[in-house]
């Protein structure tokens, strides 16, 4: 762990639950790919506030949720006190029992050290166990990211040294999986334009929740100015009938441990 960069673990769990329920609502689809069965041991990796962990449990599986952010784990425990949630890092977690499956929704694009995460997942699974994940894929939020970088450049504000997101292609991620002993049996990259529920403030709230790395060190006034400029830049294409849409592009994979 010591040579791994420290990712943001300061997620605002209340804001996440209040304004971004779409994340796990879209993720419910992924549960069909997981197809959890009664008695299976399953890990929900990057479980957030636990909504999908609970769905896996409802299918009769024995599920554990792990998340890097103590704030998210605290909320998950409050939401579902009958389930087990632990603070842990996708890049180096270990569990007592080998698992039938590792499930992960909307988390792995925050994990730039994909190799380390894949190694941990591999080590946690039984032979024949499955890894079922969805996250941002190549081209995800490209227009939003471009607007962010253009705005920062226009205002002469330095962009973060490290972009916080990892959006791989199928080729890239499948190769990493194969190199570490997985058989990739399913992979898809697809556009999923995602309406942001908060009407006029939808994009601003999205930026506040998911692009906070870009605002570190800015005064609140500067932050407001940046957000306004991004909105003006994107409004003609991504704001229609009073709703913002984010240009999501997702990658889904199912890989089996050989
Ligand atoms: C967008 S939320 C998704 C939460 C949940 N899977 C859902 O569908 O609602 C992303 C989560 O990834 C977690 N995360 C980010 N980096 C992580 C890491 N290295 N290890 C474990 N969790 C991580 C964050 O703390 C956050 O809760």
Short mmCIF file of N, CA and C and ligand atoms in Angstrom, two decimals, residues 7-11 16 20-21 23-25 27 44-52 66-72 88-91 103-111 113 210, ligand 1:
data_model
loop_
_atom_site.label_atom_id
_atom_site.label_comp_id
_atom_site.label_asym_id
_atom_site.label_seq_id
_atom_site.Cartn_x
_atom_site.Cartn_y
_atom_site.Cartn_z
N UNK A 7 -5.80 7.87 -3.00
CA UNK A 7 -6.93 8.45 -3.72
C UNK A 7 -7.83 9.25 -2.79
N UNK A 8 -8.75 9.99 -3.37
CA UNK A 8 -9.71 10.74 -2.56
C UNK A 8 -10.57 9.77 -1.76
N UNK A 9 -10.54 9.92 -0.44
CA UNK A 9 -11.44 9.05 0.34
C UNK A 9 -12.42 9.89 1.13
N UNK A 10 -12.62 11.10 0.63
CA UNK A 10 -13.44 12.04 1.37
C UNK A 10 -14.78 12.26 0.67
N UNK A 11 -15.44 11.17 0.32
CA UNK A 11 -16.70 11.29 -0.42
C UNK A 11 -17.79 11.83 0.50
N UNK A 16 -24.03 12.19 -2.16
CA UNK A 16 -24.07 11.07 -3.09
C UNK A 16 -25.46 10.42 -3.10
N UNK A 20 -27.31 11.56 -6.44
CA UNK A 20 -26.68 10.72 -7.47
C UNK A 20 -27.14 9.27 -7.43
N UNK A 21 -28.39 9.11 -7.05
CA UNK A 21 -28.96 7.76 -6.98
C UNK A 21 -28.91 7.07 -8.34
N UNK A 23 -26.54 6.48 -10.09
CA UNK A 23 -25.35 5.61 -10.23
C UNK A 23 -25.72 4.16 -9.94
N UNK A 24 -26.37 3.93 -8.79
CA UNK A 24 -26.70 2.53 -8.51
C UNK A 24 -27.98 2.11 -9.24
N UNK A 25 -28.83 3.07 -9.60
CA UNK A 25 -30.03 2.66 -10.36
C UNK A 25 -29.62 2.07 -11.72
N UNK A 27 -26.78 0.75 -12.21
CA UNK A 27 -25.98 -0.44 -11.88
C UNK A 27 -26.83 -1.68 -11.67
N UNK A 44 -18.82 -6.83 -2.98
CA UNK A 44 -19.18 -5.62 -3.73
C UNK A 44 -18.03 -4.63 -3.51
N UNK A 45 -17.22 -4.47 -4.54
CA UNK A 45 -15.98 -3.69 -4.43
C UNK A 45 -16.25 -2.22 -4.79
N UNK A 46 -16.01 -1.33 -3.83
CA UNK A 46 -16.37 0.08 -4.02
C UNK A 46 -17.87 0.22 -3.88
N UNK A 47 -18.37 -0.27 -2.73
CA UNK A 47 -19.83 -0.44 -2.56
C UNK A 47 -20.56 0.86 -2.31
N UNK A 48 -19.83 1.96 -2.04
CA UNK A 48 -20.50 3.23 -1.78
C UNK A 48 -21.42 3.11 -0.58
N UNK A 49 -22.66 3.58 -0.74
CA UNK A 49 -23.59 3.60 0.39
C UNK A 49 -24.43 2.32 0.47
N UNK A 50 -24.09 1.31 -0.32
CA UNK A 50 -24.56 -0.05 -0.08
C UNK A 50 -25.82 -0.51 -0.80
N UNK A 51 -26.40 0.31 -1.67
CA UNK A 51 -27.69 -0.07 -2.28
C UNK A 51 -27.58 -1.36 -3.11
N UNK A 52 -26.51 -1.50 -3.87
CA UNK A 52 -26.39 -2.71 -4.71
C UNK A 52 -25.94 -3.91 -3.88
N UNK A 66 -17.00 -3.44 0.37
CA UNK A 66 -15.74 -2.77 0.73
C UNK A 66 -15.70 -1.43 0.01
N UNK A 67 -15.27 -0.41 0.70
CA UNK A 67 -15.10 0.89 0.05
C UNK A 67 -13.94 1.61 0.72
N UNK A 68 -13.25 2.44 -0.06
CA UNK A 68 -12.08 3.16 0.45
C UNK A 68 -12.48 4.33 1.35
N UNK A 69 -13.71 4.83 1.16
CA UNK A 69 -14.11 6.04 1.89
C UNK A 69 -14.85 5.68 3.18
N UNK A 70 -14.28 6.04 4.33
CA UNK A 70 -14.96 5.75 5.60
C UNK A 70 -16.35 6.38 5.66
N UNK A 71 -16.52 7.54 5.02
CA UNK A 71 -17.83 8.20 5.03
C UNK A 71 -18.89 7.33 4.35
N UNK A 72 -18.50 6.69 3.25
CA UNK A 72 -19.45 5.83 2.52
C UNK A 72 -19.76 4.58 3.34
N UNK A 88 -11.80 -0.54 2.86
CA UNK A 88 -10.71 -1.29 2.21
C UNK A 88 -10.40 -0.68 0.87
N UNK A 89 -9.25 -1.01 0.35
CA UNK A 89 -8.77 -0.42 -0.90
C UNK A 89 -8.80 -1.48 -2.00
N UNK A 90 -9.41 -1.13 -3.13
CA UNK A 90 -9.49 -2.08 -4.26
C UNK A 90 -8.10 -2.56 -4.66
N UNK A 91 -7.08 -1.78 -4.36
CA UNK A 91 -5.74 -2.10 -4.82
C UNK A 91 -4.99 -3.08 -3.91
N UNK A 103 -18.00 -8.17 -7.57
CA UNK A 103 -18.88 -7.28 -8.32
C UNK A 103 -18.39 -5.86 -8.07
N UNK A 104 -18.46 -5.02 -9.11
CA UNK A 104 -18.04 -3.63 -8.88
C UNK A 104 -18.76 -2.69 -9.84
N UNK A 105 -19.47 -1.72 -9.30
CA UNK A 105 -20.19 -0.76 -10.13
C UNK A 105 -19.66 0.65 -9.92
N UNK A 106 -19.27 1.29 -11.01
CA UNK A 106 -18.94 2.72 -11.02
C UNK A 106 -17.79 3.08 -10.08
N UNK A 107 -16.85 2.18 -9.94
CA UNK A 107 -15.74 2.41 -9.00
C UNK A 107 -14.37 2.36 -9.69
N UNK A 108 -14.19 1.43 -10.62
CA UNK A 108 -12.81 1.16 -11.06
C UNK A 108 -12.21 2.28 -11.91
N UNK A 109 -13.03 3.24 -12.36
CA UNK A 109 -12.43 4.39 -13.06
C UNK A 109 -11.76 5.34 -12.06
N UNK A 110 -11.95 5.11 -10.75
CA UNK A 110 -11.23 5.89 -9.75
C UNK A 110 -9.92 5.21 -9.37
N UNK A 111 -9.68 4.04 -9.91
CA UNK A 111 -8.52 3.25 -9.49
C UNK A 111 -7.52 3.22 -10.63
N UNK A 113 -4.40 2.54 -10.60
CA UNK A 113 -3.49 1.39 -10.57
C UNK A 113 -4.31 0.12 -10.85
N UNK A 210 -18.16 14.73 -8.63
CA UNK A 210 -17.26 13.80 -9.32
C UNK A 210 -16.00 14.44 -9.91
C1 LIG B 1 -19.61 6.44 -7.78
S1 LIG B 1 -19.34 5.57 -6.28
C2 LIG B 1 -20.14 4.03 -6.66
C3 LIG B 1 -20.63 3.35 -5.40
C4 LIG B 1 -21.49 2.08 -5.61
N1 LIG B 1 -20.77 1.02 -6.26
C5 LIG B 1 -22.77 2.39 -6.35
O1 LIG B 1 -23.02 1.79 -7.40
O2 LIG B 1 -23.55 3.25 -5.86
C6 LIG B 1 -17.62 5.17 -6.38
C7 LIG B 1 -17.08 4.58 -5.10
O3 LIG B 1 -15.75 4.10 -5.33
C8 LIG B 1 -15.05 4.20 -4.11
N2 LIG B 1 -13.60 4.07 -4.37
C9 LIG B 1 -12.79 4.93 -5.03
N3 LIG B 1 -11.52 4.46 -5.01
C10 LIG B 1 -11.55 3.27 -4.37
C11 LIG B 1 -10.55 2.30 -4.03
N4 LIG B 1 -9.27 2.46 -4.37
N5 LIG B 1 -10.95 1.21 -3.34
C12 LIG B 1 -12.24 1.03 -2.97
N6 LIG B 1 -13.21 1.92 -3.24
C13 LIG B 1 -12.88 3.02 -3.93
C14 LIG B 1 -15.48 5.57 -3.62
O4 LIG B 1 -15.17 5.75 -2.26
C15 LIG B 1 -16.97 5.55 -3.94
O5 LIG B 1 -17.74 5.10 -2.87
#
